[in-house]
Each structure stands twice: as structure tokens, then as C-alpha cells.
């Protein structure tokens, strides 16, 4: 057993994540897992790891990582790292340092050849902050990798040419991701769909995190905020007491809840397993990763899912 | 009649007022899971089925209802006979006991009696890992959540809100009315792995200690 890297500072959020924890939602256990699975898989593929191997998920910049032992690392995602550009894998030596700075997206993934070592809990190494489930990474902590030994050159292999370009999601043209398809969900009837679709625009609010992303209808104030309404009392806004009366039902990442504030709350990976707010629509899972990478205050619009 | 609705592309919500119907569907998907089935999650009067890939609600309905009719007889015979009753020793010294008595117009003793009388059923779980929403709370004890949530409610807190009773499996911020405490462990750990003592359908009794 030997060390690989030391987490000098975590920045706003640095956690271990993998494909997620499944099979326990009935007990109230959220799946957690990669916010941007495409990037995480890209980082893993650069090293020949399993696509859902554990990565370090780094948010927003500020994380500093010191390399203590020779190791192969790969980076993919929306942050800038001067020592290891997104889409690259490199052999690092003791004393090397990686720092992650704000970039065009929000989440970056650092994969290690062999995968990061940590105790899986209920079949996953993903950390879920709200419940404390999963292995936690703290400043000063030393992380080890599986399988790679510097004395075993057989475990180092040549990276296939062109792999980075093929696997790197593009975050450099935000306009390409600013429109999201919406699919009606169980409380679709409580809302006037015209409020949701173009030309309506929504702004991603800064207090968005692994639990949920909050969107505000642009131009909305107290009187015109998007409000679910009861068909019989159209177009009155649903009162909080009415919300409280909704029987709790299971929800999933991608579900769009409308809390009494009239904002849209998109449930993300660490989100609750059951909820009592109306779920008017959902964002297809294939688009959740690109939504996750949007920086706060980005403007988006919705289109009907074809 | 069970209502099947798409909630996300790979999950379908089944709503039905009849618990027996929902439980039978759970039995059914556990015993003969449909193609691509991953897991189920229970709500108050709903059941979510999650699949590995996109499914149509109508396909799920067709597959499940075809078998459902065949199984009806078995459930009618089964009843509640198989559910275990878990006893939760409770001290009834929670910080909100006085407030609950004031708000309900009952004495503290009456609150304890009413809370300890029923056999509750785990209707669904959520909010945090292992947190049971227990059905069966006396209507006289049904109160809204506290106006301002506590920053910390202890592990083992026995609490009530709306129509549910509950037990906090671990410490957490929380807004439920806290009426007692138990040493009973809802989450046990063996070889570093947690396991949940209660699951949906189990029966629970509070024993004043």
C-alpha cells in the first residue's frame, strides 16, 4: 500500500463519486454519483478504467492536490487545470501539484489509473453530503489508488491516439446547451405549459448544488412567478397549505418540482427520494449532465421533448 | 384502479389508494421483475418503478396488470399475517411534549397514551436513510411541523408531524414535533455496511419506558 496524492485544499466541494448507489431508494438512500457522468466516463476512459470507476469530483475551482507518488491521472470536465488540461492523461511525479480553477463549466473529474481507493458503502464509493453516506474527503487527506505500482511497468500502457478528442464533452459553446427538452410529468395538468416554453427564459440561481438546481422565470416577481394552480381555481397560485396536502410520492433526478416560491427546482443526484411538491415536468436524463455544468446566472430555455 | 404515469423517461409512478394493491405489485416485481427493472420506491399512496432504460408507462401497465389478476387470490389470503411488529422502547421526554399537549388541548399523559396505543405501519421511507413514515397516528395528535425547524434533532428522536409518526435514525436538522427518545437502533452496521431494520410494510409499536 502506498500513497498517491494529498488533498491540500478542497475548494467549495471535492468528493469521491462513482456511477452511484442503487437499490436502496426505498430506504431513503439517494443514488448520489457523478453530476456529469459523461465527463467522468471520459476521464476514466483516458486511463482504460471502467467507465464508472471512482473519480474525484471537483466543483467551481479552488482545489489543490499534491502528488506524492508517481501516478497516472486524467482530467475531464468544465474546470481549468493548468497542469492537466481537460481531455488529457499524464504521468505525474512526486512533488507535482494540480490546481483547479474556474472554467467554462462547474464540475471536473480527476481519474487515477486503477481508480481511487475508498471503502464502498452499500455498493458505491459516492459521497452523499446530506446523509454523510460514503467515504468523505477532507483537506490534508491522502488518497491511494488501486492496482498501479511504479515497479510494475506492465500496468502502464500507451493511451490510444485521439482518445481525448473523442471523449471530451464540449463546454466551450454554452449556447449549444442553453435549450433543454422538457417532458410532461405527473402534475403537468397543474400548470399552463405556455409559461414553460420559448420565449420564456429561466435563470439558474446561485444556490444550486448536488441536491437540486433552482431556476427562476425571468421577469418573474411576486405576482407573476410561475405558479402551479388547481384546475378549479385557475389561475390562482397554489397556496403553501395546498402543497402540504399533496401526498408524498417518490421522485427522481431530473424531476422538476414547483415549490410555493414559484421557482423551478430540478432534482439532481443528491436530491430527495420522496417529495411533496408538484412535479410538473422532467428533464431527460441524457441532458442532466450538461445542465449540471451550467454556471450560476446562465440563462436557459425549454422546448417540448420531441 | 391503479394509475400508471411516466415520471421520468425510465421511471413510472403507479398511484392507487389501496395499499394492498401497491404491496401486491411490490411482491410481483420482486418475484418476477419485468425486463430492465432496477428498483422500486414506495410513496404515501404510490409506487415508483425504476428501469435501466426508457420505458413506456403503458408497457409497464400491460406487463404488470397481466399478472396482477392472477395473483389477487394469494394476497387476499395473505393479509397482514407476515409483517413483523418491531417494538420501540420510548422515554417520552422529548422537548416538544409540553408544546404538543398545549397545541392539542390534551394532558401530557394523554398524549403519551394516544401515541403509544396504535400499531403503526411503515407506509414509506425517505427524508434521510432509514427514516420511516409511520401510518396510524391518532387524529387528535396530528399537528403541522414546527414553525422553525431545529438545527439538530438527536438520533433516536421519536417525533410526529401531520398524519405521521416517525423515528430519526440519525441526528439531523428537523422540523417534526419531538416527543420522546429511543435507544433502538434503526440502522445497524456490520463490517462497515449499514443495514436498515425497518422496511415498508413493517409494523411498529412504541413501548413507554
Short mmCIF file of C-alpha atoms in Angstrom, two decimals:
data_model
loop_
_atom_site.label_atom_id
_atom_site.label_comp_id
_atom_site.label_asym_id
_atom_site.label_seq_id
_atom_site.Cartn_x
_atom_site.Cartn_y
_atom_site.Cartn_z
CA UNK A 1 0.00 0.00 0.00
CA UNK A 2 1.33 3.42 -0.89
CA UNK A 3 0.00 6.93 -1.12
CA UNK A 4 -0.73 8.67 -4.37
CA UNK A 5 -1.95 12.22 -3.76
CA UNK A 6 -2.63 14.55 -0.87
CA UNK A 7 -5.68 16.83 -0.95
CA UNK A 8 -4.19 20.18 0.04
CA UNK A 9 -7.46 22.07 -0.24
CA UNK A 10 -10.91 21.01 -1.38
CA UNK A 11 -12.40 24.28 -2.64
CA UNK A 12 -16.20 24.55 -2.34
CA UNK A 13 -16.74 20.84 -2.99
CA UNK A 14 -14.40 17.93 -3.60
CA UNK A 15 -15.88 14.46 -3.20
CA UNK A 16 -15.39 10.91 -4.38
CA UNK A 17 -18.12 9.87 -6.80
CA UNK A 18 -18.81 6.88 -8.98
CA UNK A 19 -21.79 5.66 -11.02
CA UNK A 20 -24.00 5.90 -7.92
CA UNK A 21 -25.63 3.84 -5.19
CA UNK A 22 -28.58 1.83 -6.42
CA UNK A 23 -31.13 -0.48 -4.84
CA UNK A 24 -31.70 1.48 -1.63
CA UNK A 25 -34.00 4.33 -2.64
CA UNK A 26 -36.86 2.52 -0.89
CA UNK A 27 -34.96 3.11 2.40
CA UNK A 28 -34.47 6.80 1.63
CA UNK A 29 -30.94 6.42 0.25
CA UNK A 30 -30.30 8.82 -2.66
CA UNK A 31 -28.22 7.46 -5.50
CA UNK A 32 -25.57 10.24 -5.45
CA UNK A 33 -22.94 9.65 -8.17
CA UNK A 34 -21.39 11.76 -10.95
CA UNK A 35 -23.13 15.10 -11.63
CA UNK A 36 -21.71 14.90 -15.17
CA UNK A 37 -21.36 11.22 -15.96
CA UNK A 38 -20.13 11.94 -19.50
CA UNK A 39 -17.08 13.81 -18.26
CA UNK A 40 -16.35 11.26 -15.55
CA UNK A 41 -16.51 8.46 -18.08
CA UNK A 42 -14.23 10.43 -20.40
CA UNK A 43 -11.65 10.81 -17.61
CA UNK A 44 -11.88 7.09 -16.84
CA UNK A 45 -11.64 6.05 -20.49
CA UNK A 46 -8.46 8.09 -20.92
CA UNK A 47 -6.84 5.65 -18.49
CA UNK A 48 -8.63 2.49 -19.53
CA UNK A 49 -10.56 2.39 -16.23
CA UNK A 50 -14.11 1.06 -16.03
CA UNK A 51 -16.43 3.87 -17.14
CA UNK A 52 -17.99 4.21 -13.67
CA UNK A 53 -14.75 3.86 -11.68
CA UNK A 54 -14.46 6.26 -8.74
CA UNK A 55 -13.28 9.79 -9.61
CA UNK A 56 -12.55 12.88 -7.61
CA UNK A 57 -15.36 15.29 -8.44
CA UNK A 58 -14.24 18.89 -8.06
CA UNK A 59 -16.59 21.89 -8.13
CA UNK A 60 -16.00 25.51 -9.12
CA UNK A 61 -12.26 25.75 -8.55
CA UNK A 62 -10.02 26.22 -5.54
CA UNK A 63 -8.97 22.61 -5.08
CA UNK A 64 -5.23 21.95 -4.78
CA UNK A 65 -3.82 18.45 -4.99
CA UNK A 66 -0.21 17.39 -4.29
CA UNK A 67 1.18 14.30 -5.96
CA UNK A 68 3.16 12.14 -3.53
CA UNK A 69 3.84 9.05 -5.60
CA UNK A 70 4.27 8.52 -9.32
CA UNK A 71 0.79 8.05 -10.76
CA UNK A 72 -1.23 8.41 -13.94
CA UNK A 73 -4.04 10.95 -13.69
CA UNK A 74 -6.66 12.03 -16.22
CA UNK A 75 -8.91 15.09 -16.21
CA UNK A 76 -12.22 15.81 -17.93
CA UNK A 77 -14.87 18.39 -17.14
CA UNK A 78 -15.58 22.09 -17.01
CA UNK A 79 -12.77 23.49 -14.83
CA UNK A 80 -9.32 24.72 -15.79
CA UNK A 81 -6.29 22.87 -14.50
CA UNK A 82 -3.02 24.37 -15.81
CA UNK A 83 -1.09 21.17 -15.07
CA UNK A 84 -3.58 18.81 -16.74
CA UNK A 85 -5.94 20.19 -19.35
CA UNK A 86 -9.38 18.65 -19.67
CA UNK A 87 -9.17 15.68 -22.02
CA UNK A 88 -5.60 14.76 -21.06
CA UNK A 89 -3.96 11.97 -19.12
CA UNK A 90 -0.41 12.32 -17.81
CA UNK A 91 2.14 10.53 -15.66
CA UNK A 92 2.83 12.68 -12.56
CA UNK A 93 5.84 12.56 -10.29
CA UNK A 94 6.20 13.13 -6.55
CA UNK A 95 6.17 16.87 -5.81
CA UNK A 96 3.90 17.77 -8.73
CA UNK A 97 0.86 19.89 -7.95
CA UNK A 98 -2.53 20.23 -9.62
CA UNK A 99 -4.81 23.16 -9.04
CA UNK A 100 -8.32 23.54 -10.33
CA UNK A 101 -9.57 26.96 -11.33
CA UNK A 102 -12.93 28.27 -12.52
CA UNK A 103 -13.60 27.38 -16.15
CA UNK A 104 -16.44 27.21 -18.62
CA UNK A 105 -18.31 24.62 -16.54
CA UNK A 106 -18.84 23.74 -12.89
CA UNK A 107 -17.65 20.15 -12.38
CA UNK A 108 -14.37 18.42 -13.21
CA UNK A 109 -13.33 14.81 -12.75
CA UNK A 110 -9.88 13.57 -11.83
CA UNK A 111 -9.43 9.88 -12.53
CA UNK A 112 -6.45 7.80 -11.40
CA UNK A 113 -5.13 4.76 -13.23
CA UNK A 114 -6.67 1.86 -11.30
CA UNK A 115 -9.24 4.09 -9.55
CA UNK A 116 -9.19 5.86 -6.18
CA UNK A 117 -9.19 3.64 -3.15
CA UNK A 118 -12.02 4.03 -0.65
CA UNK A 119 -14.43 1.87 1.28
CA UNK A 120 -17.62 1.27 -0.72
CA UNK A 121 -20.81 1.75 1.31
CA UNK A 122 -23.86 -0.15 0.05
CA UNK A 123 -22.03 -0.92 -3.16
CA UNK A 124 -20.82 2.58 -4.02
CA UNK A 125 -17.96 4.96 -3.23
CA UNK A 126 -20.12 8.04 -3.93
CA UNK A 127 -20.28 10.52 -1.06
CA UNK A 128 -23.72 11.90 -0.20
CA UNK A 129 -23.19 15.04 1.85
CA UNK A 130 -26.63 15.41 3.41
CA UNK A 131 -26.67 11.93 4.94
CA UNK A 132 -22.91 11.53 5.32
CA UNK A 133 -23.12 8.22 3.47
CA UNK A 134 -20.00 7.15 1.62
CA UNK A 135 -16.30 7.95 2.06
CA UNK A 136 -15.63 11.62 2.84
CA UNK A 137 -12.57 13.51 1.59
CA UNK A 138 -11.15 16.20 3.86
CA UNK A 139 -8.33 18.73 3.46
CA UNK A 140 -4.99 17.13 4.28
CA UNK A 141 -6.24 13.67 3.44
CA UNK A 142 -4.05 11.28 1.46
CA UNK A 143 -5.76 9.22 -1.23
CA UNK A 144 -4.46 5.98 -2.62
CA UNK A 145 -5.05 4.25 -5.91
CA UNK A 146 -5.79 0.64 -6.71
CA UNK A 147 -3.63 -1.56 -8.79
CA UNK A 148 -0.84 0.68 -10.02
CA UNK A 149 2.70 0.14 -8.84
CA UNK A 150 5.63 2.14 -10.20
CA UNK A 151 7.67 -1.05 -10.05
CA UNK A 152 5.26 -2.80 -12.34
CA UNK A 153 5.67 -1.17 -15.74
CA UNK A 154 3.19 -3.65 -17.18
CA UNK A 155 0.44 -1.66 -15.54
CA UNK A 156 1.30 1.41 -17.61
CA UNK A 157 0.00 1.39 -21.14
CA UNK A 158 0.03 3.67 -24.13
CA UNK A 159 -3.04 5.86 -24.49
CA UNK A 160 -4.77 5.32 -27.78
CA UNK A 161 -4.23 8.23 -30.16
CA UNK A 162 -7.10 10.67 -30.47
CA UNK A 163 -8.92 9.33 -27.45
CA UNK A 164 -9.08 12.72 -25.79
CA UNK A 165 -10.83 14.47 -28.66
CA UNK A 166 -13.35 11.69 -28.98
CA UNK A 167 -14.26 11.56 -25.32
CA UNK A 168 -14.19 15.20 -24.32
CA UNK A 169 -17.59 16.83 -23.98
CA UNK A 170 -17.65 20.36 -25.29
CA UNK A 171 -18.31 23.08 -22.70
CA UNK A 172 -16.86 25.94 -24.70
CA UNK A 173 -20.03 26.92 -26.51
CA UNK A 174 -22.63 27.47 -23.80
CA UNK A 175 -25.18 28.43 -26.45
CA UNK A 176 -25.15 24.83 -27.65
CA UNK A 177 -26.55 23.76 -24.27
CA UNK A 178 -28.86 26.64 -23.47
CA UNK A 179 -32.02 24.92 -24.71
CA UNK A 180 -33.35 21.88 -22.86
CA UNK A 181 -36.11 19.47 -23.83
CA UNK A 182 -38.92 19.08 -21.29
CA UNK A 183 -41.15 16.09 -20.89
CA UNK A 184 -44.54 16.34 -19.11
CA UNK A 185 -44.64 14.60 -15.73
CA UNK A 186 -47.36 13.72 -13.25
CA UNK A 187 -48.61 17.24 -12.37
CA UNK A 188 -48.36 18.65 -15.88
CA UNK A 189 -52.08 19.50 -15.69
CA UNK A 190 -51.46 21.91 -12.80
CA UNK A 191 -49.58 24.35 -14.99
CA UNK A 192 -50.05 26.34 -18.16
CA UNK A 193 -47.33 24.88 -20.44
CA UNK A 194 -47.03 28.16 -22.33
CA UNK A 195 -45.27 29.57 -19.24
CA UNK A 196 -42.51 26.99 -19.62
CA UNK A 197 -41.63 27.11 -23.27
CA UNK A 198 -39.86 29.62 -25.51
CA UNK A 199 -39.97 32.64 -25.44
CA UNK A 200 -39.96 32.16 -21.63
CA UNK A 201 -36.42 32.21 -20.28
CA UNK A 202 -35.10 30.90 -16.98
CA UNK A 203 -32.03 31.84 -14.97
CA UNK A 204 -30.03 29.31 -12.97
CA UNK A 205 -29.86 30.62 -9.39
CA UNK A 206 -26.57 30.59 -7.46
CA UNK A 207 -27.90 28.41 -4.63
CA UNK A 208 -27.86 25.30 -6.80
CA UNK A 209 -25.90 22.26 -5.68
CA UNK A 210 -25.66 18.47 -5.93
CA UNK A 211 -29.14 18.25 -4.36
CA UNK A 212 -31.01 20.46 -6.80
CA UNK A 213 -30.70 23.23 -9.38
CA UNK A 214 -33.00 26.21 -8.93
CA UNK A 215 -34.37 28.09 -11.93
CA UNK A 216 -36.25 31.38 -11.86
CA UNK A 217 -38.59 32.50 -14.61
CA UNK A 218 -37.08 35.70 -16.00
CA UNK A 219 -39.07 38.82 -15.33
CA UNK A 220 -40.82 36.97 -12.53
CA UNK A 221 -41.64 38.92 -9.41
CA UNK A 222 -44.05 38.14 -6.60
CA UNK A 223 -47.12 38.50 -8.81
CA UNK A 224 -46.00 36.80 -12.00
CA UNK A 225 -43.86 33.93 -10.75
CA UNK A 226 -44.56 30.55 -12.26
CA UNK A 227 -47.22 29.01 -10.10
CA UNK A 228 -48.86 25.64 -10.14
CA UNK A 229 -52.59 26.14 -9.84
CA UNK A 230 -55.52 23.98 -9.07
CA UNK A 231 -57.59 23.48 -12.18
CA UNK A 232 -60.77 24.60 -10.39
CA UNK A 233 -59.23 27.79 -9.06
CA UNK A 234 -57.39 28.80 -12.19
CA UNK A 235 -55.34 30.89 -12.41
CA UNK A 236 -54.78 31.36 -8.65
CA UNK A 237 -51.40 30.40 -7.20
CA UNK A 238 -51.26 27.19 -5.22
CA UNK A 239 -51.00 28.09 -1.53
CA UNK A 240 -48.46 26.51 0.77
CA UNK A 241 -51.15 24.63 2.69
CA UNK A 242 -52.28 23.03 -0.57
CA UNK A 243 -48.72 21.93 -1.24
CA UNK A 244 -48.53 20.38 2.23
CA UNK A 245 -51.64 18.35 1.45
CA UNK A 246 -50.06 16.59 -1.54
CA UNK A 247 -49.27 13.02 -0.55
CA UNK A 248 -45.52 12.40 -0.66
CA UNK A 249 -44.50 10.38 -3.68
CA UNK A 250 -41.17 9.08 -5.00
CA UNK A 251 -39.14 11.44 -7.16
CA UNK A 252 -36.06 11.04 -9.36
CA UNK A 253 -33.14 13.12 -10.61
CA UNK A 254 -34.47 15.21 -13.50
CA UNK A 255 -37.89 15.81 -11.92
CA UNK A 256 -38.87 19.48 -11.88
CA UNK A 257 -40.67 20.45 -8.69
CA UNK A 258 -42.58 23.70 -8.21
CA UNK A 259 -42.29 24.73 -4.55
CA UNK A 260 -44.57 27.52 -3.21
CA UNK A 261 -41.93 30.13 -4.11
CA UNK A 262 -42.79 29.58 -7.77
CA UNK A 263 -39.20 28.69 -8.73
CA UNK A 264 -38.42 25.51 -10.59
CA UNK A 265 -36.36 23.03 -8.63
CA UNK A 266 -34.64 20.39 -10.75
CA UNK A 267 -33.78 17.38 -8.58
CA UNK A 268 -30.13 16.39 -9.04
CA UNK A 269 -28.05 13.34 -7.94
CA UNK A 270 -28.11 14.01 -4.18
CA UNK A 271 -31.77 15.03 -4.21
CA UNK A 272 -34.52 13.54 -2.05
CA UNK A 273 -36.08 10.15 -2.82
CA UNK A 274 -39.63 11.33 -1.98
CA UNK A 275 -41.22 14.76 -2.19
CA UNK A 276 -44.49 16.59 -1.69
CA UNK A 277 -44.17 19.42 -4.22
CA UNK A 278 -45.92 19.10 -7.57
CA UNK A 279 -43.67 17.63 -10.28
CA UNK A 280 -44.83 19.31 -13.46
CA UNK A 281 -42.19 18.10 -15.90
CA UNK A 282 -38.83 16.40 -16.15
CA UNK A 283 -35.58 16.94 -17.99
CA UNK A 284 -34.48 13.76 -19.81
CA UNK A 285 -31.56 12.14 -18.04
CA UNK A 286 -29.39 12.47 -21.14
CA UNK A 287 -29.49 16.28 -20.69
CA UNK A 288 -28.92 16.44 -16.93
CA UNK A 289 -25.13 16.38 -17.21
CA UNK A 290 -24.99 19.43 -19.45
CA UNK A 291 -27.47 21.23 -17.16
CA UNK A 292 -25.22 20.34 -14.22
CA UNK A 293 -22.28 22.05 -15.95
CA UNK A 294 -24.09 25.40 -16.32
CA UNK A 295 -22.61 28.21 -14.29
CA UNK A 296 -24.93 30.15 -11.95
CA UNK A 297 -26.83 33.03 -13.63
CA UNK A 298 -26.76 31.28 -17.01
CA UNK A 299 -29.97 31.78 -18.96
CA UNK A 300 -31.74 28.78 -20.49
CA UNK A 301 -34.96 27.98 -22.27
CA UNK A 302 -37.11 24.89 -22.67
CA UNK A 303 -38.52 23.16 -25.72
CA UNK A 304 -41.10 20.34 -25.83
CA UNK A 305 -39.38 16.95 -25.95
CA UNK A 306 -39.88 15.60 -29.46
CA UNK B 1 -57.92 1.34 -10.43
CA UNK B 2 -54.15 1.80 -10.44
CA UNK B 3 -52.99 4.82 -12.46
CA UNK B 4 -49.68 4.43 -14.36
CA UNK B 5 -47.86 7.68 -15.19
CA UNK B 6 -44.42 8.39 -16.62
CA UNK B 7 -42.42 10.47 -14.13
CA UNK B 8 -39.04 10.42 -15.88
CA UNK B 9 -38.15 8.51 -19.03
CA UNK B 10 -37.05 5.44 -17.11
CA UNK B 11 -39.43 5.54 -14.16
CA UNK B 12 -43.17 5.02 -13.89
CA UNK B 13 -45.34 6.08 -10.95
CA UNK B 14 -48.26 3.86 -10.01
CA UNK B 15 -50.91 5.64 -7.93
CA UNK B 16 -53.56 3.72 -6.05
CA UNK B 17 -55.50 4.40 -2.85
CA UNK B 18 -55.37 0.70 -1.99
CA UNK B 19 -52.22 -0.28 -0.09
CA UNK B 20 -52.99 -3.94 -0.76
CA UNK B 21 -52.76 -3.29 -4.50
CA UNK B 22 -49.43 -1.47 -4.15
CA UNK B 23 -47.99 -4.19 -1.89
CA UNK B 24 -49.09 -6.85 -4.31
CA UNK B 25 -47.33 -5.01 -7.12
CA UNK B 26 -44.17 -4.85 -5.00
CA UNK B 27 -44.36 -8.61 -4.39
CA UNK B 28 -44.89 -9.12 -8.06
CA UNK B 29 -41.89 -7.09 -9.27
CA UNK B 30 -39.68 -8.74 -6.63
CA UNK B 31 -40.75 -12.23 -7.58
CA UNK B 32 -40.84 -11.79 -11.35
CA UNK B 33 -39.20 -8.49 -12.28
CA UNK B 34 -40.15 -7.08 -15.69
CA UNK B 35 -37.34 -6.62 -18.22
CA UNK B 36 -34.83 -3.88 -17.32
CA UNK B 37 -36.31 -3.45 -13.80
CA UNK B 38 -33.88 -1.86 -11.29
CA UNK B 39 -35.71 -0.98 -8.07
CA UNK B 40 -38.98 0.16 -6.51
CA UNK B 41 -39.72 3.06 -4.16
CA UNK B 42 -42.93 3.47 -2.17
CA UNK B 43 -44.71 6.78 -1.56
CA UNK B 44 -47.79 7.50 0.56
CA UNK B 45 -50.23 6.05 -1.94
CA UNK B 46 -47.93 5.46 -4.87
CA UNK B 47 -45.19 3.15 -6.04
CA UNK B 48 -42.33 4.12 -8.33
CA UNK B 49 -40.75 1.51 -10.56
CA UNK B 50 -37.30 2.39 -11.89
CA UNK B 51 -35.85 0.78 -15.00
CA UNK B 52 -32.42 0.58 -16.58
CA UNK B 53 -33.57 2.29 -19.75
CA UNK B 54 -36.52 4.24 -21.16
CA UNK B 55 -39.87 2.51 -20.76
CA UNK B 56 -43.43 3.45 -21.65
CA UNK B 57 -45.94 3.64 -18.81
CA UNK B 58 -48.41 1.74 -20.97
CA UNK B 59 -45.93 -1.14 -21.44
CA UNK B 60 -45.32 -1.34 -17.68
CA UNK B 61 -49.08 -1.33 -17.06
CA UNK B 62 -49.67 -4.09 -19.59
CA UNK B 63 -46.88 -6.30 -18.24
CA UNK B 64 -47.85 -5.85 -14.56
CA UNK B 65 -51.61 -5.98 -14.88
CA UNK B 66 -51.50 -9.18 -16.93
CA UNK B 67 -50.01 -10.98 -13.94
CA UNK B 68 -51.81 -8.92 -11.30
CA UNK B 69 -55.19 -10.53 -11.85
CA UNK B 70 -53.70 -14.00 -11.42
CA UNK B 71 -52.26 -13.08 -8.03
CA UNK B 72 -55.31 -11.48 -6.40
CA UNK B 73 -56.36 -14.58 -4.51
CA UNK B 74 -52.98 -15.04 -2.86
CA UNK B 75 -52.95 -11.52 -1.37
CA UNK B 76 -56.48 -11.84 -0.04
CA UNK B 77 -55.37 -14.93 1.87
CA UNK B 78 -52.04 -13.46 3.00
CA UNK B 79 -53.37 -10.38 4.81
CA UNK B 80 -51.02 -8.83 7.37
CA UNK B 81 -50.00 -12.15 8.83
CA UNK B 82 -46.40 -11.99 7.61
CA UNK B 83 -45.46 -8.49 8.79
CA UNK B 84 -43.20 -8.28 11.84
CA UNK B 85 -44.02 -5.98 14.78
CA UNK B 86 -40.98 -4.02 15.92
CA UNK B 87 -41.17 -2.68 19.49
CA UNK B 88 -39.61 0.72 20.12
CA UNK B 89 -38.98 1.49 23.83
CA UNK B 90 -39.58 5.23 24.19
CA UNK B 91 -38.92 7.59 27.12
CA UNK B 92 -41.46 10.32 26.19
CA UNK B 93 -39.16 13.06 27.47
CA UNK B 94 -38.84 14.95 24.21
CA UNK B 95 -38.52 18.75 24.28
CA UNK B 96 -41.83 19.29 22.43
CA UNK B 97 -44.05 17.11 24.65
CA UNK B 98 -45.40 20.15 26.55
CA UNK B 99 -45.99 22.07 23.34
CA UNK B 100 -47.80 19.11 21.75
CA UNK B 101 -50.06 18.87 24.82
CA UNK B 102 -50.84 22.61 24.65
CA UNK B 103 -51.49 22.56 20.89
CA UNK B 104 -53.80 19.53 21.09
CA UNK B 105 -55.54 20.53 24.33
CA UNK B 106 -54.56 17.20 25.89
CA UNK B 107 -52.56 16.43 29.01
CA UNK B 108 -49.02 15.13 28.54
CA UNK B 109 -50.16 11.76 29.85
CA UNK B 110 -52.96 11.62 27.30
CA UNK B 111 -50.51 12.48 24.51
CA UNK B 112 -48.27 9.59 25.57
CA UNK B 113 -51.21 7.19 25.83
CA UNK B 114 -52.57 8.13 22.42
CA UNK B 115 -49.14 7.88 20.80
CA UNK B 116 -48.32 4.51 22.37
CA UNK B 117 -51.73 2.93 21.68
CA UNK B 118 -51.74 2.08 17.95
CA UNK B 119 -49.78 -0.44 15.95
CA UNK B 120 -48.21 1.67 13.23
CA UNK B 121 -47.23 0.61 9.76
CA UNK B 122 -44.17 1.80 7.81
CA UNK B 123 -46.00 3.49 4.96
CA UNK B 124 -42.88 4.66 3.14
CA UNK B 125 -39.32 5.79 3.88
CA UNK B 126 -37.42 8.90 2.86
CA UNK B 127 -36.15 12.31 4.05
CA UNK B 128 -32.95 10.59 5.21
CA UNK B 129 -31.66 7.00 5.04
CA UNK B 130 -33.79 4.72 7.23
CA UNK B 131 -36.38 7.37 8.19
CA UNK B 132 -39.83 5.67 8.42
CA UNK B 133 -43.12 7.50 7.80
CA UNK B 134 -45.46 5.61 10.14
CA UNK B 135 -49.15 5.37 9.42
CA UNK B 136 -51.71 5.14 12.20
CA UNK B 137 -51.22 8.33 14.23
CA UNK B 138 -54.34 9.24 16.24
CA UNK B 139 -56.10 12.18 14.51
CA UNK B 140 -56.05 14.08 17.82
CA UNK B 141 -52.24 14.17 17.64
CA UNK B 142 -51.99 15.39 14.05
CA UNK B 143 -50.14 18.72 14.08
CA UNK B 144 -48.20 20.67 11.47
CA UNK B 145 -44.43 20.67 11.64
CA UNK B 146 -42.74 23.20 13.94
CA UNK B 147 -42.76 26.74 12.53
CA UNK B 148 -38.97 26.86 12.74
CA UNK B 149 -37.05 23.59 12.33
CA UNK B 150 -34.44 22.65 14.91
CA UNK B 151 -30.84 22.73 13.69
CA UNK B 152 -30.36 19.34 15.37
CA UNK B 153 -32.72 16.55 16.29
CA UNK B 154 -30.98 13.63 18.03
CA UNK B 155 -30.59 10.15 16.66
CA UNK B 156 -33.42 8.08 18.15
CA UNK B 157 -35.82 11.03 18.42
CA UNK B 158 -39.45 9.91 18.34
CA UNK B 159 -41.49 12.58 16.61
CA UNK B 160 -44.81 13.37 14.93
CA UNK B 161 -45.95 15.68 12.12
CA UNK B 162 -49.09 15.83 10.01
CA UNK B 163 -50.55 12.33 9.89
CA UNK B 164 -47.29 10.51 10.54
CA UNK B 165 -45.22 9.28 13.45
CA UNK B 166 -41.50 8.79 12.87
CA UNK B 167 -38.17 7.93 14.43
CA UNK B 168 -34.96 9.76 13.46
CA UNK B 169 -32.42 7.04 12.58
CA UNK B 170 -29.56 9.52 12.91
CA UNK B 171 -29.09 13.11 14.04
CA UNK B 172 -30.31 15.72 11.58
CA UNK B 173 -31.85 19.15 11.33
CA UNK B 174 -35.58 18.60 11.58
CA UNK B 175 -38.97 20.23 11.99
CA UNK B 176 -41.02 17.38 13.44
CA UNK B 177 -42.59 17.65 16.92
CA UNK B 178 -40.17 15.78 19.18
CA UNK B 179 -41.97 13.86 21.91
CA UNK B 180 -39.54 11.20 23.07
CA UNK B 181 -36.35 9.22 22.53
CA UNK B 182 -35.42 5.62 21.94
CA UNK B 183 -32.16 3.67 22.17
CA UNK B 184 -33.42 1.32 19.49
CA UNK B 185 -31.03 1.32 16.54
CA UNK B 186 -32.86 1.69 13.22
CA UNK B 187 -29.61 1.30 11.30
CA UNK B 188 -27.21 -1.45 12.29
CA UNK B 189 -23.67 -1.69 11.00
CA UNK B 190 -21.80 -4.86 10.28
CA UNK B 191 -18.40 -4.97 8.56
CA UNK B 192 -18.79 -1.21 7.92
CA UNK B 193 -22.01 -1.76 5.97
CA UNK B 194 -25.26 -0.21 7.21
CA UNK B 195 -28.45 -2.18 7.12
CA UNK B 196 -31.97 -0.94 7.74
CA UNK B 197 -34.02 -2.66 10.44
CA UNK B 198 -37.38 -1.35 9.21
CA UNK B 199 -38.75 -1.59 5.73
CA UNK B 200 -42.01 -0.72 4.01
CA UNK B 201 -44.96 -2.69 5.40
CA UNK B 202 -43.37 -3.49 8.80
CA UNK B 203 -45.44 -2.85 11.92
CA UNK B 204 -44.19 -0.71 14.81
CA UNK B 205 -45.28 -0.22 18.43
CA UNK B 206 -43.97 2.35 20.88
CA UNK B 207 -43.48 0.99 24.40
CA UNK B 208 -43.33 3.72 27.12
CA UNK B 209 -40.25 3.12 29.30
#
